[in-house]
Short mmCIF file of N, CA and C in Angstrom, two decimals:
data_model
loop_
_atom_site.label_atom_id
_atom_site.label_comp_id
_atom_site.label_asym_id
_atom_site.label_seq_id
_atom_site.Cartn_x
_atom_site.Cartn_y
_atom_site.Cartn_z
N MET O 1 -18.75 -3.62 -0.31
CA MET O 1 -17.57 -2.80 -0.11
C MET O 1 -17.82 -1.41 -0.67
N ALA O 2 -17.25 -0.46 0.01
CA ALA O 2 -17.42 0.94 -0.39
C ALA O 2 -16.24 1.40 -1.23
N LYS O 3 -16.45 2.49 -1.96
CA LYS O 3 -15.39 3.11 -2.74
C LYS O 3 -14.82 4.24 -1.90
N TYR O 4 -13.49 4.23 -1.74
CA TYR O 4 -12.81 5.26 -0.95
C TYR O 4 -11.84 6.02 -1.82
N PHE O 5 -11.73 7.31 -1.54
CA PHE O 5 -10.77 8.18 -2.18
C PHE O 5 -9.66 8.41 -1.15
N VAL O 6 -8.47 7.93 -1.46
CA VAL O 6 -7.36 7.98 -0.52
C VAL O 6 -6.30 8.92 -1.06
N GLN O 7 -5.83 9.83 -0.21
CA GLN O 7 -4.78 10.73 -0.64
C GLN O 7 -3.83 11.05 0.50
N SER O 8 -2.58 11.19 0.12
CA SER O 8 -1.52 11.56 1.04
C SER O 8 -0.35 12.03 0.21
N GLY O 9 0.10 13.24 0.42
CA GLY O 9 1.18 13.78 -0.40
C GLY O 9 0.78 13.76 -1.86
N THR O 10 1.61 13.14 -2.70
CA THR O 10 1.30 13.07 -4.13
C THR O 10 0.53 11.80 -4.51
N LEU O 11 0.26 10.95 -3.54
CA LEU O 11 -0.51 9.73 -3.80
C LEU O 11 -2.00 10.04 -3.77
N ARG O 12 -2.68 9.69 -4.83
CA ARG O 12 -4.13 9.81 -4.93
C ARG O 12 -4.64 8.55 -5.62
N THR O 13 -5.52 7.82 -4.95
CA THR O 13 -6.03 6.58 -5.53
C THR O 13 -7.44 6.31 -5.04
N THR O 14 -8.19 5.58 -5.83
CA THR O 14 -9.51 5.13 -5.39
C THR O 14 -9.41 3.64 -5.12
N VAL O 15 -10.07 3.22 -4.04
CA VAL O 15 -9.96 1.84 -3.57
C VAL O 15 -11.33 1.32 -3.16
N GLN O 16 -11.64 0.10 -3.55
CA GLN O 16 -12.81 -0.61 -3.03
C GLN O 16 -12.34 -1.36 -1.79
N ALA O 17 -12.95 -1.08 -0.63
CA ALA O 17 -12.51 -1.73 0.60
C ALA O 17 -13.66 -1.83 1.59
N GLU O 18 -13.45 -2.65 2.61
CA GLU O 18 -14.47 -2.85 3.65
C GLU O 18 -14.49 -1.71 4.66
N SER O 19 -13.37 -0.98 4.77
CA SER O 19 -13.30 0.11 5.74
C SER O 19 -12.29 1.14 5.27
N SER O 20 -12.32 2.31 5.88
CA SER O 20 -11.37 3.36 5.53
C SER O 20 -9.95 2.94 5.89
N ARG O 21 -9.76 2.23 6.99
CA ARG O 21 -8.43 1.76 7.40
C ARG O 21 -7.89 0.77 6.36
N LYS O 22 -8.73 -0.13 5.88
CA LYS O 22 -8.28 -1.09 4.87
C LYS O 22 -7.96 -0.39 3.55
N ALA O 23 -8.69 0.65 3.23
CA ALA O 23 -8.39 1.43 2.03
C ALA O 23 -7.03 2.12 2.18
N ALA O 24 -6.76 2.66 3.37
CA ALA O 24 -5.47 3.29 3.62
C ALA O 24 -4.33 2.27 3.54
N LEU O 25 -4.56 1.07 4.06
CA LEU O 25 -3.54 0.01 3.98
C LEU O 25 -3.23 -0.34 2.53
N TRP O 26 -4.25 -0.41 1.70
CA TRP O 26 -4.03 -0.73 0.29
C TRP O 26 -3.25 0.39 -0.40
N ALA O 27 -3.54 1.63 -0.05
CA ALA O 27 -2.81 2.76 -0.63
C ALA O 27 -1.34 2.70 -0.23
N VAL O 28 -1.06 2.38 1.03
CA VAL O 28 0.33 2.22 1.47
C VAL O 28 0.99 1.09 0.69
N HIS O 29 0.28 0.01 0.48
CA HIS O 29 0.82 -1.11 -0.30
C HIS O 29 1.19 -0.65 -1.71
N GLN O 30 0.32 0.14 -2.32
CA GLN O 30 0.61 0.66 -3.66
C GLN O 30 1.86 1.52 -3.65
N ALA O 31 2.01 2.35 -2.62
CA ALA O 31 3.19 3.21 -2.53
C ALA O 31 4.45 2.38 -2.33
N MET O 32 4.37 1.37 -1.49
CA MET O 32 5.54 0.53 -1.21
C MET O 32 5.94 -0.30 -2.43
N GLN O 33 4.98 -0.71 -3.24
CA GLN O 33 5.29 -1.50 -4.44
C GLN O 33 6.20 -0.75 -5.41
N GLN O 34 6.20 0.56 -5.34
CA GLN O 34 7.03 1.35 -6.24
C GLN O 34 8.51 1.11 -6.01
N VAL O 35 8.88 0.81 -4.77
CA VAL O 35 10.30 0.76 -4.43
C VAL O 35 10.76 -0.54 -3.78
N LEU O 36 9.83 -1.32 -3.23
CA LEU O 36 10.19 -2.56 -2.55
C LEU O 36 9.73 -3.77 -3.35
N PRO O 37 10.40 -4.89 -3.18
CA PRO O 37 9.96 -6.12 -3.87
C PRO O 37 8.84 -6.81 -3.09
N VAL O 38 7.69 -6.14 -2.97
CA VAL O 38 6.60 -6.68 -2.15
C VAL O 38 5.75 -7.71 -2.88
N ASP O 39 5.90 -7.81 -4.18
CA ASP O 39 5.10 -8.76 -4.94
C ASP O 39 5.96 -9.35 -6.05
N ASP O 40 6.47 -10.54 -5.82
CA ASP O 40 7.35 -11.17 -6.80
C ASP O 40 6.62 -11.50 -8.10
N THR O 41 5.30 -11.56 -8.07
CA THR O 41 4.55 -11.93 -9.27
C THR O 41 4.37 -10.77 -10.24
N ASP O 42 4.73 -9.55 -9.83
CA ASP O 42 4.52 -8.42 -10.74
C ASP O 42 5.56 -8.39 -11.86
N GLY O 43 6.66 -9.14 -11.70
CA GLY O 43 7.64 -9.26 -12.76
C GLY O 43 8.47 -8.02 -13.01
N LYS O 44 8.44 -7.06 -12.11
CA LYS O 44 9.19 -5.83 -12.31
C LYS O 44 10.54 -5.92 -11.61
N SER O 45 11.58 -5.64 -12.37
CA SER O 45 12.93 -5.62 -11.80
C SER O 45 13.18 -4.26 -11.17
N ALA O 46 14.27 -4.17 -10.43
CA ALA O 46 14.65 -2.88 -9.85
C ALA O 46 14.87 -1.85 -10.96
N GLU O 47 15.43 -2.30 -12.07
CA GLU O 47 15.68 -1.38 -13.20
C GLU O 47 14.38 -0.85 -13.78
N SER O 48 13.37 -1.72 -13.93
CA SER O 48 12.10 -1.26 -14.51
C SER O 48 11.38 -0.33 -13.53
N LYS O 49 11.51 -0.58 -12.23
CA LYS O 49 10.90 0.32 -11.24
C LYS O 49 11.59 1.68 -11.28
N THR O 50 12.92 1.68 -11.46
CA THR O 50 13.66 2.93 -11.57
C THR O 50 13.22 3.70 -12.81
N GLU O 51 13.06 3.00 -13.92
CA GLU O 51 12.61 3.64 -15.16
C GLU O 51 11.21 4.21 -15.01
N SER O 52 10.31 3.46 -14.38
CA SER O 52 8.94 3.95 -14.15
C SER O 52 8.96 5.20 -13.28
N ALA O 53 9.81 5.20 -12.27
CA ALA O 53 9.90 6.36 -11.38
C ALA O 53 10.43 7.57 -12.13
N ALA O 54 11.40 7.34 -13.02
CA ALA O 54 11.98 8.45 -13.77
C ALA O 54 10.98 9.06 -14.74
N THR O 55 10.16 8.22 -15.38
CA THR O 55 9.22 8.74 -16.37
C THR O 55 7.91 9.21 -15.74
N GLY O 56 7.42 8.48 -14.76
CA GLY O 56 6.11 8.82 -14.19
C GLY O 56 6.16 9.45 -12.82
N GLY O 57 7.33 9.43 -12.21
CA GLY O 57 7.46 9.97 -10.86
C GLY O 57 7.05 8.95 -9.81
N ILE O 58 7.44 9.23 -8.60
CA ILE O 58 7.10 8.37 -7.47
C ILE O 58 6.03 9.07 -6.65
N ARG O 59 5.04 8.30 -6.26
CA ARG O 59 4.01 8.85 -5.38
C ARG O 59 4.55 8.85 -3.96
N VAL O 60 4.64 10.03 -3.37
CA VAL O 60 5.23 10.20 -2.05
C VAL O 60 4.14 10.58 -1.06
N MET O 61 4.11 9.87 0.06
CA MET O 61 3.10 10.14 1.09
C MET O 61 3.63 11.18 2.07
N ASP O 62 2.71 11.93 2.69
CA ASP O 62 3.13 12.85 3.74
C ASP O 62 2.69 12.31 5.10
N GLU O 63 2.61 13.15 6.10
CA GLU O 63 2.38 12.71 7.48
C GLU O 63 1.00 12.14 7.74
N ILE O 64 0.03 12.52 6.93
CA ILE O 64 -1.34 12.04 7.15
C ILE O 64 -1.91 11.41 5.88
N VAL O 65 -2.88 10.55 6.08
CA VAL O 65 -3.63 9.94 4.98
C VAL O 65 -5.08 10.37 5.15
N ARG O 66 -5.65 10.96 4.13
CA ARG O 66 -7.08 11.32 4.14
C ARG O 66 -7.84 10.25 3.37
N VAL O 67 -8.91 9.76 3.97
CA VAL O 67 -9.73 8.72 3.34
C VAL O 67 -11.18 9.18 3.37
N SER O 68 -11.78 9.31 2.20
CA SER O 68 -13.15 9.81 2.11
C SER O 68 -13.96 8.96 1.14
N GLU O 69 -15.23 8.84 1.41
CA GLU O 69 -16.14 8.19 0.46
C GLU O 69 -16.75 9.22 -0.49
N LEU O 70 -16.44 10.50 -0.28
CA LEU O 70 -17.08 11.56 -1.05
C LEU O 70 -16.20 12.19 -2.12
N GLY O 71 -14.90 11.91 -2.12
CA GLY O 71 -14.03 12.47 -3.14
C GLY O 71 -12.71 12.96 -2.56
N PHE O 72 -11.84 13.41 -3.47
CA PHE O 72 -10.54 13.93 -3.07
C PHE O 72 -10.67 15.36 -2.55
N ASP O 73 -9.62 15.80 -1.84
CA ASP O 73 -9.49 17.18 -1.36
C ASP O 73 -10.62 17.60 -0.43
N ARG O 74 -11.11 16.66 0.36
CA ARG O 74 -12.19 16.95 1.31
C ARG O 74 -11.57 17.28 2.66
N GLU O 75 -11.80 18.49 3.13
CA GLU O 75 -11.29 18.89 4.44
C GLU O 75 -11.98 18.13 5.57
N ASP O 76 -13.19 17.62 5.31
CA ASP O 76 -13.93 16.87 6.33
C ASP O 76 -13.61 15.37 6.31
N ALA O 77 -12.65 14.96 5.48
CA ALA O 77 -12.29 13.54 5.39
C ALA O 77 -11.58 13.10 6.66
N PRO O 78 -11.89 11.89 7.12
CA PRO O 78 -11.16 11.35 8.28
C PRO O 78 -9.66 11.28 7.97
N VAL O 79 -8.86 11.54 8.99
CA VAL O 79 -7.41 11.59 8.84
C VAL O 79 -6.77 10.47 9.66
N LEU O 80 -5.82 9.78 9.05
CA LEU O 80 -5.05 8.74 9.73
C LEU O 80 -3.58 9.11 9.69
N SER O 81 -2.83 8.71 10.69
CA SER O 81 -1.39 8.92 10.71
C SER O 81 -0.75 7.97 9.70
N THR O 82 0.03 8.51 8.78
CA THR O 82 0.70 7.67 7.79
C THR O 82 1.59 6.64 8.47
N MET O 83 2.32 7.05 9.50
CA MET O 83 3.23 6.11 10.17
C MET O 83 2.46 4.98 10.85
N ASP O 84 1.29 5.26 11.40
CA ASP O 84 0.48 4.20 12.00
C ASP O 84 0.03 3.20 10.94
N VAL O 85 -0.38 3.70 9.79
CA VAL O 85 -0.84 2.81 8.71
C VAL O 85 0.34 2.02 8.15
N VAL O 86 1.50 2.66 7.99
CA VAL O 86 2.69 1.97 7.50
C VAL O 86 3.12 0.89 8.49
N ARG O 87 3.05 1.20 9.78
CA ARG O 87 3.41 0.22 10.81
C ARG O 87 2.49 -1.01 10.72
N GLN O 88 1.19 -0.77 10.57
CA GLN O 88 0.24 -1.88 10.45
C GLN O 88 0.50 -2.67 9.17
N TRP O 89 0.77 -1.98 8.07
CA TRP O 89 1.09 -2.65 6.81
C TRP O 89 2.32 -3.53 6.99
N ASN O 90 3.35 -3.01 7.66
CA ASN O 90 4.58 -3.77 7.88
C ASN O 90 4.32 -5.02 8.71
N GLU O 91 3.51 -4.91 9.75
CA GLU O 91 3.17 -6.06 10.58
C GLU O 91 2.44 -7.13 9.76
N MET O 92 1.50 -6.68 8.94
CA MET O 92 0.75 -7.63 8.10
C MET O 92 1.67 -8.29 7.08
N PHE O 93 2.52 -7.50 6.46
CA PHE O 93 3.43 -8.03 5.45
C PHE O 93 4.41 -9.02 6.06
N ALA O 94 4.92 -8.71 7.25
CA ALA O 94 5.85 -9.62 7.94
C ALA O 94 5.14 -10.93 8.30
N ALA O 95 3.89 -10.84 8.76
CA ALA O 95 3.13 -12.05 9.10
C ALA O 95 2.89 -12.92 7.86
N LEU O 96 2.55 -12.29 6.75
CA LEU O 96 2.35 -13.04 5.51
C LEU O 96 3.65 -13.70 5.04
N ASP O 97 4.76 -13.00 5.20
CA ASP O 97 6.05 -13.56 4.83
C ASP O 97 6.38 -14.78 5.69
N ARG O 98 6.12 -14.69 7.00
CA ARG O 98 6.35 -15.83 7.89
C ARG O 98 5.48 -17.02 7.50
N LEU O 99 4.21 -16.76 7.21
CA LEU O 99 3.32 -17.84 6.78
C LEU O 99 3.80 -18.51 5.50
N GLN O 100 4.23 -17.69 4.56
CA GLN O 100 4.72 -18.24 3.29
C GLN O 100 5.95 -19.11 3.51
N ARG O 101 6.87 -18.66 4.37
CA ARG O 101 8.06 -19.46 4.66
C ARG O 101 7.68 -20.77 5.36
N MET O 102 6.72 -20.71 6.29
CA MET O 102 6.27 -21.92 6.98
C MET O 102 5.66 -22.91 5.99
N LEU O 103 4.87 -22.42 5.05
CA LEU O 103 4.27 -23.29 4.04
C LEU O 103 5.34 -23.92 3.15
N GLN O 104 6.33 -23.13 2.77
CA GLN O 104 7.41 -23.66 1.93
C GLN O 104 8.22 -24.71 2.69
N GLU O 105 8.50 -24.46 3.96
CA GLU O 105 9.25 -25.43 4.76
C GLU O 105 8.44 -26.71 4.94
N GLY O 106 7.12 -26.57 5.12
CA GLY O 106 6.26 -27.74 5.25
C GLY O 106 6.20 -28.55 3.98
N ALA O 107 6.22 -27.88 2.83
CA ALA O 107 6.19 -28.57 1.55
C ALA O 107 7.49 -29.33 1.32
N VAL O 108 8.61 -28.76 1.75
CA VAL O 108 9.90 -29.41 1.58
C VAL O 108 9.99 -30.63 2.49
N ALA O 109 9.45 -30.52 3.71
CA ALA O 109 9.51 -31.62 4.67
C ALA O 109 8.60 -32.78 4.26
N ALA O 110 7.56 -32.49 3.51
CA ALA O 110 6.58 -33.54 3.14
C ALA O 110 7.03 -34.42 2.05
#
């Protein structure tokens, strides 16, 4: 896996991923975790997320996501549409949610 530098708006993160698209998806996931209950295991309540946002700020994405293996602020970095990446993230998240519900229903029926 390669190391990618992902940036969009105020979000800047480094990600180990198999591809630039997967790195962008992980960055979107990180941004969504700030405000949505996407991971029940993180133990963060809405109040603690609000407090974190107030003290550390919220990372806000803009219209494009730049993903580079060479570093941040690279004008030659490949560009992805943020909405396309968010749409793909949403589809994946919805599919995982459906699978989890199916597994839970199967466990109850057994």
